[in-house]
Every structure is written in C-alpha cells, then in structure tokens.
Short mmCIF file of C-alpha atoms in Angstrom, two decimals:
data_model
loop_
_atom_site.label_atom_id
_atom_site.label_comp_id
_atom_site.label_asym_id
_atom_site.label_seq_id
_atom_site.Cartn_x
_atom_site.Cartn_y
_atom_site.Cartn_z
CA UNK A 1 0.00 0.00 0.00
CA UNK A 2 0.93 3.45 -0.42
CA UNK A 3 1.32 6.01 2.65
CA UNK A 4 0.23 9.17 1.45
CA UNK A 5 1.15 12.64 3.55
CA UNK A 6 -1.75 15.43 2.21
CA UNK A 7 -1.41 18.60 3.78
CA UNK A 8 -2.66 21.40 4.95
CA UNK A 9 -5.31 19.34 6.41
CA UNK A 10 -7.63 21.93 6.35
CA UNK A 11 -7.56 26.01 5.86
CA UNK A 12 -10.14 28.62 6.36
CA UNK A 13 -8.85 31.28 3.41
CA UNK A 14 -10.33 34.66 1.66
CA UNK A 15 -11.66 35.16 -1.13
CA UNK A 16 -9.23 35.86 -4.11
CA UNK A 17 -6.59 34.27 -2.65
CA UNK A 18 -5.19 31.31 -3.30
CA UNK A 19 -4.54 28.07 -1.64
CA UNK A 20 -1.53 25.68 -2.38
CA UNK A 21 -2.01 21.99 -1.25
CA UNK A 22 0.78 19.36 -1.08
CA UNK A 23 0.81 15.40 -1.57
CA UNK A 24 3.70 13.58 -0.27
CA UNK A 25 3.64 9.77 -1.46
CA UNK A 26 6.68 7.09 0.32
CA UNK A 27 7.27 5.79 -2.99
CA UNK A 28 7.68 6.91 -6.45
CA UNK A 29 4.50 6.83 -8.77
CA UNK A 30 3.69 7.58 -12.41
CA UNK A 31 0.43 8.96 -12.08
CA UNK A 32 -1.06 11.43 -9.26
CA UNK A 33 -4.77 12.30 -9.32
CA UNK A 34 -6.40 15.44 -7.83
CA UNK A 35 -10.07 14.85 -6.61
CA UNK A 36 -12.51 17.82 -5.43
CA UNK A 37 -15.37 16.43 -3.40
CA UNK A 38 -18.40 18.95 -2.41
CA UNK A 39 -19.65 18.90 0.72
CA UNK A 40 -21.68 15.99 0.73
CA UNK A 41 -21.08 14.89 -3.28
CA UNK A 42 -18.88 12.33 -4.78
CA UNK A 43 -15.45 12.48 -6.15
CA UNK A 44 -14.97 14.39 -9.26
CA UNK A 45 -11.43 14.24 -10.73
CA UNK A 46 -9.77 17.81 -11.80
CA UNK A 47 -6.34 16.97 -13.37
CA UNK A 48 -3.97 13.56 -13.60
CA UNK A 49 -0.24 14.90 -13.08
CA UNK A 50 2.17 13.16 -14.60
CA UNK A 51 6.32 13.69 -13.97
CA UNK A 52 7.80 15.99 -16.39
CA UNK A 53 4.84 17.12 -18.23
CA UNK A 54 1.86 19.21 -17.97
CA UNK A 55 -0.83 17.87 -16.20
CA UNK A 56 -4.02 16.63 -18.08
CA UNK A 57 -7.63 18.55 -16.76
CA UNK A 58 -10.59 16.73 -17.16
CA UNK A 59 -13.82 19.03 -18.51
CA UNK A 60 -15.06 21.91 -16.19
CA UNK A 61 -11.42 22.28 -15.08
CA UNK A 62 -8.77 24.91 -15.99
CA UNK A 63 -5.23 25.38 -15.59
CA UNK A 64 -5.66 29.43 -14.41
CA UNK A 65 -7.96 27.82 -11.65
CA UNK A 66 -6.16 24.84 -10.60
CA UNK A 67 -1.85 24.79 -11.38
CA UNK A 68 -0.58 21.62 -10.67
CA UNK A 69 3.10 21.05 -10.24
CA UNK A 70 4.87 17.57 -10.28
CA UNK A 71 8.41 17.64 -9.99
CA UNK A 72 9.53 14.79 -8.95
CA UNK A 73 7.77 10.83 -8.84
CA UNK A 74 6.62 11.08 -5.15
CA UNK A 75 5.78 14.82 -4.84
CA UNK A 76 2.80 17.08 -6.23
CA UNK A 77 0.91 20.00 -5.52
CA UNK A 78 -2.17 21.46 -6.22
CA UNK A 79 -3.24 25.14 -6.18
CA UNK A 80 -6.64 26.31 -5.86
CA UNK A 81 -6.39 30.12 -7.33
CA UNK A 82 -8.75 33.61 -7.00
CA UNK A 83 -11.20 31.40 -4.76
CA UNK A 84 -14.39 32.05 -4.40
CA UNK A 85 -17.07 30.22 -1.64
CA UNK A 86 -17.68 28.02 -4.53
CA UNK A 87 -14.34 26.48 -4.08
CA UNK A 88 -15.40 25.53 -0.39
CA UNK A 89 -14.35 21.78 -0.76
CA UNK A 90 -12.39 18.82 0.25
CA UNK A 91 -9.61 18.19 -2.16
CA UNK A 92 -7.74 14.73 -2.49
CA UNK A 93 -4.75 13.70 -4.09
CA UNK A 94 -4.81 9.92 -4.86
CA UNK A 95 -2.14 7.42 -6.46
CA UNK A 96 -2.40 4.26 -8.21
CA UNK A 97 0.41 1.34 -8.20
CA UNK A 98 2.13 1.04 -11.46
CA UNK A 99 0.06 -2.45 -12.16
CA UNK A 100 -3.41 -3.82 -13.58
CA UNK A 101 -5.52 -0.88 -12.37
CA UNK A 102 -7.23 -2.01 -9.29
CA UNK A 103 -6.59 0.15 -6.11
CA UNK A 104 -6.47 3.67 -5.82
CA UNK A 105 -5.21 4.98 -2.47
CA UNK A 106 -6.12 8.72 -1.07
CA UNK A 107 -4.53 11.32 0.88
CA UNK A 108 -6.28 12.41 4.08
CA UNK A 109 -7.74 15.23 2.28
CA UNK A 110 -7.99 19.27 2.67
CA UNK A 111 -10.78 20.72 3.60
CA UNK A 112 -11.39 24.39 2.77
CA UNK A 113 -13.36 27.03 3.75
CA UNK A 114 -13.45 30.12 1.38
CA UNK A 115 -15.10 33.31 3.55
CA UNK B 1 -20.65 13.84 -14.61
CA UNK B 2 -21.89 10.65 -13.35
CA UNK B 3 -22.19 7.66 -15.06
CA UNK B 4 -23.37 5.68 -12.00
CA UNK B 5 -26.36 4.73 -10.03
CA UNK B 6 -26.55 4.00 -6.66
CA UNK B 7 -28.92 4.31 -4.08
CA UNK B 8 -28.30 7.67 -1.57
CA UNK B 9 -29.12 6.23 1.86
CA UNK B 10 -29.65 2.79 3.52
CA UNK B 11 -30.52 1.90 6.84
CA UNK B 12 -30.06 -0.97 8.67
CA UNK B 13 -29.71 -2.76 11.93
CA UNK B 14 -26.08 -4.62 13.85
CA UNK B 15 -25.90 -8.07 12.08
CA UNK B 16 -28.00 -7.38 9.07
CA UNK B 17 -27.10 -7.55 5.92
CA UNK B 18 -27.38 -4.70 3.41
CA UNK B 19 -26.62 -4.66 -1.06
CA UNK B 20 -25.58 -1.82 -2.46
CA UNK B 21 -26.70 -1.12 -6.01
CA UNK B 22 -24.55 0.15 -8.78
CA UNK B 23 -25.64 0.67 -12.21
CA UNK B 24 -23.56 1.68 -15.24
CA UNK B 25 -22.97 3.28 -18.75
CA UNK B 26 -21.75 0.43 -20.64
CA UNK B 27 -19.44 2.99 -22.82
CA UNK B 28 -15.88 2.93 -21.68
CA UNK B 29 -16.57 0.29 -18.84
CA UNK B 30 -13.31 -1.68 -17.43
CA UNK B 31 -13.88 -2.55 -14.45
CA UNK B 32 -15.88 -1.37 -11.00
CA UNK B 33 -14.18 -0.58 -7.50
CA UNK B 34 -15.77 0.15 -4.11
CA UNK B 35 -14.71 2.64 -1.92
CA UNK B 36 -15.74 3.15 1.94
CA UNK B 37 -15.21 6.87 3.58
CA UNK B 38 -16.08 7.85 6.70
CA UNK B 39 -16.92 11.01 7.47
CA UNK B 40 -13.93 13.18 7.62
CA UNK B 41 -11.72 10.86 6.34
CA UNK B 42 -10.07 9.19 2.86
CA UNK B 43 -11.48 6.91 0.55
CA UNK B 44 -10.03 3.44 1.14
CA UNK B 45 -10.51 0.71 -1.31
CA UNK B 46 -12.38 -2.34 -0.70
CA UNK B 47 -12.83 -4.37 -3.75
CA UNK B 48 -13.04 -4.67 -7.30
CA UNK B 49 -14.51 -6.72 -10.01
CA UNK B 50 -13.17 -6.55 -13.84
CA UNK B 51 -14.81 -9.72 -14.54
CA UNK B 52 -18.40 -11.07 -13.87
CA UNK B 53 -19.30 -12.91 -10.61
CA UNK B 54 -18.56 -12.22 -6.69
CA UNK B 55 -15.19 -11.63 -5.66
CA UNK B 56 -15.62 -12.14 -1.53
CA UNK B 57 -13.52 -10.31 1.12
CA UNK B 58 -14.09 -11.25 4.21
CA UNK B 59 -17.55 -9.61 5.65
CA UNK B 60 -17.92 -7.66 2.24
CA UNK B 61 -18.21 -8.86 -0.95
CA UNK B 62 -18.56 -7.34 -4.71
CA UNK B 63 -20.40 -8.77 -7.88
CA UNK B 64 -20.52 -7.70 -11.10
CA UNK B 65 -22.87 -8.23 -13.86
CA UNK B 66 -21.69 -6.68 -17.01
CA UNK B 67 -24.09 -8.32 -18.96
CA UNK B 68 -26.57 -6.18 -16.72
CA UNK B 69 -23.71 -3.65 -16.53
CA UNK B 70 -24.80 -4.03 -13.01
CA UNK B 71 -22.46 -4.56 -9.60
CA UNK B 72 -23.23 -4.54 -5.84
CA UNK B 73 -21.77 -4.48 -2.91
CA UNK B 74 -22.34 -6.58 -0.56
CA UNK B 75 -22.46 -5.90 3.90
CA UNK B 76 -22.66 -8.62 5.50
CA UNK B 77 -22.92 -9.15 9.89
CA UNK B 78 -23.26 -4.89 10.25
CA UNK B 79 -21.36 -3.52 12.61
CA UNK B 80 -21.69 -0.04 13.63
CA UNK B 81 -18.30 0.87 12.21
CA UNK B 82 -19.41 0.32 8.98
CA UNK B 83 -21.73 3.37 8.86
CA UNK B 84 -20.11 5.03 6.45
CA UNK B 85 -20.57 6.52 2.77
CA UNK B 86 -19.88 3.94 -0.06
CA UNK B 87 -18.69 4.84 -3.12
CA UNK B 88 -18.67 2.61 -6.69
CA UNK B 89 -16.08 3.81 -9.07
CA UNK B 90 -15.56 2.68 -12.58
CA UNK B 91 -12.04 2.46 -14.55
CA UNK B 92 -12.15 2.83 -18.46
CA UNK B 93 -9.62 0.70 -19.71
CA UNK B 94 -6.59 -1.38 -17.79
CA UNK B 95 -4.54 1.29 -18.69
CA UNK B 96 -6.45 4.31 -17.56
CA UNK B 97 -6.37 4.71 -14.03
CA UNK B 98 -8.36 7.43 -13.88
CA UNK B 99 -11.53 6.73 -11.95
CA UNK B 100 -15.15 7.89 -12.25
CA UNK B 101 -17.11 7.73 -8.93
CA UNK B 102 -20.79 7.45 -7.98
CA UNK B 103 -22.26 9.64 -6.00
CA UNK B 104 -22.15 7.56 -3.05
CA UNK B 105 -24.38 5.47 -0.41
CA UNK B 106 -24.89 6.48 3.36
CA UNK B 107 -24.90 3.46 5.72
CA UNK B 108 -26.18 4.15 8.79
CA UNK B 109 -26.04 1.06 10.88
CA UNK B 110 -28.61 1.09 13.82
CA UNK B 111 -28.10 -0.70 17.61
#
C-alpha cells in the first residue's frame, strides 16, 4: 500500500486568494490524481499529473484555476487560485500502483473554507 | 458527470445484511471498485470486479454483472463501524487509471 502525507489538512482562506495543497507519497508513482469532493457529493477528478509534463484537466477544469506542479515521482501539488465560496471543498490527491488498475489509495484530504 | 447509479441512503440494523446497487454506462466500462469513507476521512478501497461474478472479502463482498452492466456491494454481519458513505467507481480501460465515482451510499447502521 501506499502512505500518502496530504497537507494542509484543512484552511479557512479569503476570497481571491489562493490556496496551495501538497501530496507527499513514500514511494515513487507515475500517475497522481487530484479529486474535489463537495460537501456531501462524490469524487470528481480535476487533473492527472504526470512527472515531467503538464498535467491533463478533465472538462469543467482549468489550468488558471487549478496549477498543478509535479516535480519529482513522489511529490505534487495542487493550487486552488482567486477562490471564491464556490471552491469551499475537500480536495484529495490519490495514487495508483504502477500495475493492472485495481486500487487507488487517497490522501487524508484538505478541507477548505473560502469566507 | 456521473455515469453511476446507486442508491443515496440505507438503513439498517447490527448483524443485518445490506446490497448496495450500482448501475452503469456500458461505454468505456473496465472494471468497477468500491470505496468506503467515513466522514472526515479518505477513501479506502475495498474491492473490485473486472470480470463477472462475486469476488468475496471477508464480511464484504462485490459482484458484477456486465451483462446487466450491473455490480453490488455486498455488507454482511453490520457492525456499527461500517456506517459510512460507499462509493462505486468505474475504470475505463486497464490502462487508464483514472476513476469515475458514484455519488455515493450512506450506511447508517442502527443498535
């Protein structure tokens, strides 16, 4: 399994600012996923980071709204940019094992608060 | 969006049993996962089913239908640490991990 350090853990933040969250993984993997889950919803994916290459936003996300760094294979962060109360959410970073795609393991999660 | 079905809440009693639901969009279907959260906490995996029938892990168990494209999960002897939200998630292809999540199931297990 993979241990997965996710941090802040949660931030109250104003509006307009922005908010820079980092995912620490013990091991090096190819593939890190960035989830946003609304209070209450499911798990909707925002961008798959990759090592040495841009990342890759699904629809409905942007690159101005959500930069994504990945510098290295066991390191990536995630910045949530101008927020707005909309943005109020729990954000996950999740890796997969470089094998037949079965497990996914998640990050404890960020929850924030835009006031 | 969504490409999954599940039921929003279920309710049951210490001991019961309780079958979770998941209907699919056969386009782009690999395989389906299930994923328990507890409030406040991350996602964990706990099974997954690429090819039709039950795979069994210990009290819970998964089954897949993709004739159907239908799956369940399966609670079995309820405890009351499994209330909880569950989650089906689907995978495209064996090489795309990306997954696509349901909108989850709240278990509320009753004394």
């Amino acid at each position: 399994s993979a241990v997965i350090s996710q941090k802040p853990s949660r931030d109250i933040c104003q509006r307009g600012t922005s908010l820079t969250i980092q995912c620490q993984v013990d091991s090096q993997v190819t593939m890190m996923f960035w989830y946003r889950q609304q209070p209450g919803q499911s798990l909707t994916l925002i961008a798959t980071a990759n090592q040495g290459s841009e990342a890759t936003y699904e629809s409905g996300f942007v690159i101005d709204k959500f930069p994504i760094s990945r510098p290295n294979l066991t390191f990536s962060t995630l910045t949530v940019s101008n927020l707005s109360p909309e943005d109020s959410s729990i954000y996950l970073c999740s890796v997969e094992r470089d094998r037949p795609n079965t497990e996914a393991f998640f990050g404890q999660g960020t929850r924030l608060t835009v006031v | 969006g969504q490409s999954l079905e599940q039921p929003s809440e279920v309710t049951a009693v210490e001991g019961a049993i309780v079958q979770i639901n998941c209907t699919y969009q056969t386009s782009g279907f690999y395989g389906l996962s299930w994923y328990q959260q507890h409030d406040g906490g991350a996602p964990t995996f706990l099974s997954y089913n690429a090819l039709d029938g039950l795979e069994e892990t210990g009290r819970f168990s998964s089954f897949l239908s993709r004739s159907d494209s239908y799956g369940y999960l399966l609670l079995q002897e309820l405890q009351m640490k499994d209330s909880a939200s569950y989650f089906c998630a689907r995978s495209p292809s064996p090489n795309d991990y990306k997954l696509s999540f349901g909108a989850g199931t709240t278990v509320t297990v009753r004394a």
